[in-house]
């Protein structure tokens, strides 16, 4: 009996510590990205001015250097923007509401791809924070359209199946695939498997998806065959009747 209580106490302590360290990381990401964006705006402004006024008027090396500086600044701005997003999805309260997943996917498909590139089966109405669920689907569909080998037309298919007390969503692509040894690593911040030249990105999108799904008390993972494609799965709990219809996740 005493052993059981000790074990329970240890688990609850560990959960508290994990929640605290997640909070600290989110706080750090917020401060770092917020404070960095101001001086970076200044650098970006002056590098752009240099490009406008002097590109083609100095020598070829200078043009190349200005190009590199512009690329660097643009990438850093994308990183800071994504870090701020990570911090927001970690810190802000989520308000659960009924979300029509099919409407979200249809809208994302129309906005982001050519006809037929994104298809979906009948998708359910789920209880989720509407903005955050949209972000998860947007990141996963966007990756599915992006990580295809040259010359292959991308195709992403979204489906969902009820599995007991949860919905399990699948976002399947016909892209380059993810080697098995990296299936967990890619959900960590800044972990990218490909070069910026082949597939540009910040390496924060999947960390954002994982954080959002964790806060909805679901799971997210990938299954993949290299060279053939990947399927990203995530689950969302179906609220039981006794749960309030619009709970706020406080964690
Ligand atoms: P980003 O897309 O900005 O690189 P993500 O966090 O979304 O960052 O993804 C991390 C890494 O996981 C990617 O750089 C890529 O190597 C791999 N990855 C993600 N989605 C896919 C996919 N659909 N197919 C193949 N690789 C993927």
Short mmCIF file of C-alpha atoms and ligand atoms in Angstrom, two decimals:
data_model
loop_
_atom_site.label_atom_id
_atom_site.label_comp_id
_atom_site.label_asym_id
_atom_site.label_seq_id
_atom_site.Cartn_x
_atom_site.Cartn_y
_atom_site.Cartn_z
CA UNK A 1 0.00 0.00 0.00
CA UNK A 2 2.79 2.37 1.07
CA UNK A 3 4.79 1.40 -2.03
CA UNK A 4 1.84 2.18 -4.27
CA UNK A 5 1.41 5.61 -2.68
CA UNK A 6 5.14 6.31 -3.08
CA UNK A 7 4.97 5.35 -6.75
CA UNK A 8 1.91 7.57 -7.29
CA UNK A 9 3.64 10.47 -5.54
CA UNK A 10 6.76 10.00 -7.71
CA UNK A 11 4.70 9.93 -10.93
CA UNK A 12 2.78 13.05 -9.99
CA UNK A 13 6.08 14.81 -9.07
CA UNK A 14 7.56 13.83 -12.43
CA UNK A 15 4.44 15.09 -14.25
CA UNK A 16 4.71 18.41 -12.39
CA UNK A 17 8.41 18.72 -13.25
CA UNK A 18 7.70 17.96 -16.91
CA UNK A 19 4.90 20.54 -17.02
CA UNK A 20 7.24 23.10 -15.38
CA UNK A 21 10.08 22.45 -17.80
CA UNK A 22 7.64 22.67 -20.76
CA UNK A 23 6.43 26.02 -19.39
CA UNK A 24 10.01 27.25 -19.03
CA UNK A 25 10.86 26.22 -22.59
CA UNK A 26 7.76 27.97 -23.92
CA UNK A 27 8.61 31.08 -21.87
CA UNK A 28 12.19 31.04 -23.15
CA UNK A 29 11.02 30.61 -26.76
CA UNK A 30 8.68 33.56 -26.30
CA UNK A 31 11.28 35.91 -24.79
CA UNK A 32 14.04 34.90 -27.22
CA UNK A 33 11.89 35.19 -30.30
CA UNK A 34 10.17 38.38 -29.20
CA UNK A 35 13.41 40.17 -28.27
CA UNK A 36 15.24 38.95 -31.37
CA UNK A 37 12.62 40.08 -33.84
CA UNK A 38 13.20 43.81 -33.16
CA UNK A 39 16.96 44.00 -34.01
CA UNK A 40 16.43 41.52 -36.84
CA UNK A 41 13.86 43.86 -38.40
CA UNK A 42 16.54 46.58 -38.42
CA UNK A 43 19.14 44.28 -40.04
CA UNK A 44 16.57 43.08 -42.60
CA UNK A 45 15.61 46.67 -43.47
CA UNK A 46 19.20 47.74 -44.11
CA UNK A 47 20.17 44.62 -46.07
CA UNK A 48 17.12 45.16 -48.28
CA UNK A 49 18.14 48.80 -48.75
CA UNK A 50 21.67 47.67 -49.70
CA UNK A 51 20.19 45.26 -52.24
CA UNK A 52 17.89 47.89 -53.76
CA UNK A 53 20.54 50.61 -54.01
CA UNK A 54 23.73 48.70 -54.77
CA UNK A 55 22.88 45.36 -56.41
CA UNK A 56 24.50 45.42 -59.89
CA UNK A 57 26.55 48.54 -59.09
CA UNK A 58 29.41 46.88 -57.20
CA UNK A 59 31.27 43.76 -58.30
CA UNK A 60 29.90 40.20 -58.67
CA UNK A 61 31.22 39.16 -55.24
CA UNK A 62 29.35 42.00 -53.55
CA UNK A 63 26.12 40.99 -55.29
CA UNK A 64 26.62 37.43 -54.12
CA UNK A 65 27.30 38.53 -50.51
CA UNK A 66 24.19 40.71 -50.46
CA UNK A 67 22.19 37.72 -51.75
CA UNK A 68 23.54 35.50 -48.95
CA UNK A 69 22.76 38.16 -46.33
CA UNK A 70 19.18 38.49 -47.64
CA UNK A 71 18.71 34.70 -47.58
CA UNK A 72 20.05 34.49 -44.03
CA UNK A 73 17.81 37.27 -42.76
CA UNK A 74 14.74 35.76 -44.43
CA UNK A 75 15.45 32.35 -42.88
CA UNK A 76 16.02 33.85 -39.46
CA UNK A 77 12.71 35.71 -39.68
CA UNK A 78 10.93 32.44 -40.55
CA UNK A 79 12.64 30.73 -37.58
CA UNK A 80 11.61 33.47 -35.15
CA UNK A 81 8.05 33.43 -36.46
CA UNK A 82 7.85 29.64 -35.96
CA UNK A 83 9.45 29.86 -32.48
CA UNK A 84 6.81 32.39 -31.49
CA UNK A 85 4.14 30.03 -32.80
CA UNK A 86 5.63 27.16 -30.73
CA UNK A 87 5.61 29.35 -27.66
CA UNK A 88 1.99 30.42 -28.27
CA UNK A 89 0.67 26.88 -28.80
CA UNK A 90 2.44 25.85 -25.58
CA UNK A 91 1.34 28.74 -23.37
CA UNK A 92 -2.10 29.92 -24.40
CA UNK A 93 -5.31 28.34 -23.12
CA UNK A 94 -7.18 26.09 -25.51
CA UNK A 95 -10.93 26.39 -25.87
CA UNK A 96 -12.55 23.21 -27.11
CA UNK A 97 -15.37 23.53 -29.59
CA UNK A 98 -17.05 21.39 -32.24
CA UNK A 99 -14.87 21.50 -35.35
CA UNK A 100 -15.87 20.10 -38.73
CA UNK A 101 -12.56 18.50 -39.77
CA UNK A 102 -13.81 17.96 -43.33
CA UNK A 103 -14.54 21.68 -43.80
CA UNK A 104 -11.05 22.53 -42.49
CA UNK A 105 -9.32 20.09 -44.87
CA UNK A 106 -11.43 21.23 -47.85
CA UNK A 107 -10.52 24.85 -47.17
CA UNK A 108 -6.80 24.05 -46.73
CA UNK A 109 -6.81 21.99 -49.94
CA UNK A 110 -8.33 24.85 -51.95
CA UNK A 111 -5.91 27.38 -50.50
CA UNK A 112 -2.67 25.39 -50.77
CA UNK A 113 -2.63 23.05 -53.73
CA UNK A 114 -3.68 22.34 -57.28
CA UNK A 115 -6.85 20.37 -58.03
CA UNK A 116 -6.76 16.77 -56.78
CA UNK A 117 -3.48 17.12 -54.85
CA UNK A 118 -5.29 16.83 -51.50
CA UNK A 119 -8.26 14.47 -51.07
CA UNK A 120 -10.15 13.29 -48.01
CA UNK A 121 -12.67 10.69 -46.99
CA UNK A 122 -15.66 11.69 -44.83
CA UNK A 123 -14.12 13.37 -41.78
CA UNK A 124 -15.84 13.72 -38.41
CA UNK A 125 -16.86 16.66 -36.28
CA UNK A 126 -14.47 16.61 -33.32
CA UNK A 127 -13.99 18.50 -30.05
CA UNK A 128 -10.82 20.58 -30.42
CA UNK A 129 -9.47 24.11 -30.32
CA UNK A 130 -10.44 25.19 -33.87
CA UNK A 131 -7.32 27.29 -34.63
CA UNK A 132 -4.95 24.67 -33.25
CA UNK A 133 -6.52 21.71 -35.07
CA UNK A 134 -6.35 23.74 -38.29
CA UNK A 135 -2.65 24.39 -37.65
CA UNK A 136 -1.92 20.67 -37.17
CA UNK A 137 -3.72 19.74 -40.40
CA UNK A 138 -2.07 22.62 -42.25
CA UNK A 139 1.45 21.59 -41.13
CA UNK A 140 0.93 17.89 -41.94
CA UNK A 141 -0.72 18.53 -45.33
CA UNK A 142 1.92 21.18 -46.15
CA UNK A 143 4.74 18.70 -45.39
CA UNK A 144 3.01 16.01 -47.45
CA UNK A 145 2.91 18.35 -50.45
CA UNK A 146 6.48 19.56 -49.88
CA UNK A 147 8.55 16.40 -49.26
CA UNK A 148 8.13 14.77 -52.69
CA UNK A 149 11.00 13.80 -54.97
CA UNK A 150 11.57 16.02 -58.02
CA UNK A 151 9.30 15.07 -60.92
CA UNK A 152 6.63 13.31 -58.79
CA UNK A 153 3.21 14.98 -58.50
CA UNK A 154 2.35 15.25 -54.79
CA UNK A 155 -0.75 13.59 -53.45
CA UNK A 156 -2.00 13.83 -49.87
CA UNK A 157 -4.98 11.89 -48.55
CA UNK A 158 -6.62 12.67 -45.20
CA UNK A 159 -8.86 10.12 -43.46
CA UNK A 160 -10.14 9.38 -39.96
CA UNK A 161 -11.45 6.30 -38.16
CA UNK A 162 -13.11 5.87 -34.78
CA UNK A 163 -10.99 3.78 -32.42
CA UNK A 164 -12.89 3.23 -29.16
CA UNK A 165 -12.94 6.49 -27.21
CA UNK A 166 -10.86 8.45 -29.74
CA UNK A 167 -10.71 9.53 -33.37
CA UNK A 168 -7.57 8.52 -35.25
CA UNK A 169 -6.66 10.81 -38.17
CA UNK A 170 -4.23 9.79 -40.93
CA UNK A 171 -2.45 12.16 -43.33
CA UNK A 172 -0.87 10.03 -46.03
CA UNK A 173 1.52 11.19 -48.76
CA UNK A 174 3.44 9.74 -51.70
CA UNK A 175 6.67 11.53 -50.82
CA UNK A 176 10.29 10.71 -50.00
CA UNK A 177 9.42 8.92 -46.73
CA UNK A 178 11.13 9.06 -43.33
CA UNK A 179 13.81 6.47 -42.41
CA UNK A 180 12.70 4.35 -39.44
CA UNK A 181 15.55 5.51 -37.18
CA UNK A 182 14.26 9.13 -37.42
CA UNK A 183 10.57 8.52 -36.67
CA UNK A 184 10.80 10.02 -33.17
CA UNK A 185 13.54 12.57 -33.80
CA UNK A 186 11.60 14.55 -36.43
CA UNK A 187 9.06 15.65 -33.78
CA UNK A 188 11.79 17.46 -31.82
CA UNK A 189 12.55 21.14 -32.42
CA UNK A 190 14.94 22.02 -35.27
CA UNK A 191 15.38 18.39 -36.37
CA UNK A 192 15.47 18.28 -40.16
CA UNK A 193 16.61 15.39 -42.34
CA UNK A 194 17.08 17.28 -45.62
CA UNK A 195 19.05 20.27 -46.89
CA UNK A 196 17.53 23.74 -47.10
CA UNK A 197 18.25 23.73 -50.84
CA UNK A 198 16.18 20.60 -51.47
CA UNK A 199 13.34 21.31 -49.03
CA UNK A 200 13.30 24.65 -47.22
CA UNK A 201 11.91 24.80 -43.68
CA UNK A 202 12.61 25.62 -40.04
CA UNK A 203 12.19 22.20 -38.41
CA UNK A 204 9.56 23.48 -35.96
CA UNK A 205 6.30 22.40 -37.64
CA UNK A 206 6.13 18.87 -36.26
CA UNK A 207 7.17 20.02 -32.76
CA UNK A 208 4.20 22.43 -32.91
CA UNK A 209 1.88 19.58 -34.02
CA UNK A 210 3.11 17.35 -31.20
CA UNK A 211 2.61 20.06 -28.59
CA UNK A 212 -0.93 20.79 -29.80
CA UNK A 213 -1.95 17.12 -29.90
CA UNK A 214 -0.40 16.46 -26.46
CA UNK A 215 -2.40 19.35 -25.03
CA UNK A 216 -5.54 17.77 -26.50
CA UNK A 217 -4.51 14.55 -24.70
CA UNK A 218 -3.89 12.71 -27.97
CA UNK A 219 -0.87 11.02 -29.60
CA UNK A 220 0.98 11.71 -32.84
CA UNK A 221 3.36 9.43 -34.75
CA UNK A 222 4.56 8.50 -38.22
CA UNK A 223 4.72 5.28 -40.25
CA UNK A 224 6.63 5.34 -43.49
CA UNK A 225 8.30 3.47 -46.33
CA UNK A 226 11.34 5.26 -47.71
CA UNK A 227 10.87 6.39 -51.30
CA UNK A 228 7.17 5.47 -51.26
CA UNK A 229 5.54 7.78 -48.73
CA UNK A 230 4.62 8.52 -45.13
CA UNK A 231 1.48 8.49 -43.05
CA UNK A 232 1.27 10.82 -40.05
CA UNK A 233 -1.32 9.70 -37.51
CA UNK A 234 -2.82 11.68 -34.64
CA UNK A 235 -5.58 10.92 -32.17
CA UNK A 236 -8.16 13.13 -30.47
CA UNK A 237 -10.21 11.89 -27.53
CA UNK A 238 -13.98 11.74 -27.93
CA UNK A 239 -15.44 13.48 -24.85
CA UNK A 240 -17.54 11.26 -22.59
CA UNK A 241 -21.08 12.35 -21.78
CA UNK A 242 -20.13 13.40 -18.26
CA UNK A 243 -17.46 15.85 -19.50
CA UNK A 244 -18.53 19.48 -19.97
CA UNK A 245 -19.13 20.33 -23.63
CA UNK A 246 -16.63 23.18 -23.78
CA UNK A 247 -13.84 22.46 -21.30
CA UNK A 248 -10.75 24.61 -21.24
CA UNK A 249 -7.51 22.64 -21.12
CA UNK A 250 -5.54 24.32 -18.37
CA UNK A 251 -2.22 22.43 -18.58
P1 LIG B 1 10.18 21.58 -41.73
O1 LIG B 1 9.06 21.08 -42.62
O2 LIG B 1 10.15 23.05 -41.52
O3 LIG B 1 11.53 21.07 -42.13
P2 LIG B 1 8.98 19.90 -39.65
O4 LIG B 1 9.13 20.00 -38.16
O5 LIG B 1 7.61 20.05 -40.20
O6 LIG B 1 9.96 20.98 -40.25
O7 LIG B 1 9.57 18.50 -40.13
C1 LIG B 1 10.83 18.07 -39.60
C2 LIG B 1 11.51 17.14 -40.60
O8 LIG B 1 10.78 15.90 -40.71
C3 LIG B 1 11.55 17.67 -42.03
O9 LIG B 1 12.62 18.57 -42.23
C4 LIG B 1 11.70 16.37 -42.84
O10 LIG B 1 13.05 15.94 -42.81
C5 LIG B 1 10.86 15.39 -42.04
N1 LIG B 1 9.47 15.32 -42.56
C6 LIG B 1 8.37 15.93 -42.07
N2 LIG B 1 7.27 15.61 -42.79
C7 LIG B 1 7.68 14.77 -43.76
C8 LIG B 1 7.00 14.08 -44.83
N3 LIG B 1 5.69 14.20 -45.02
N4 LIG B 1 7.75 13.29 -45.64
C9 LIG B 1 9.09 13.15 -45.44
N5 LIG B 1 9.79 13.78 -44.45
C10 LIG B 1 9.09 14.58 -43.63
#
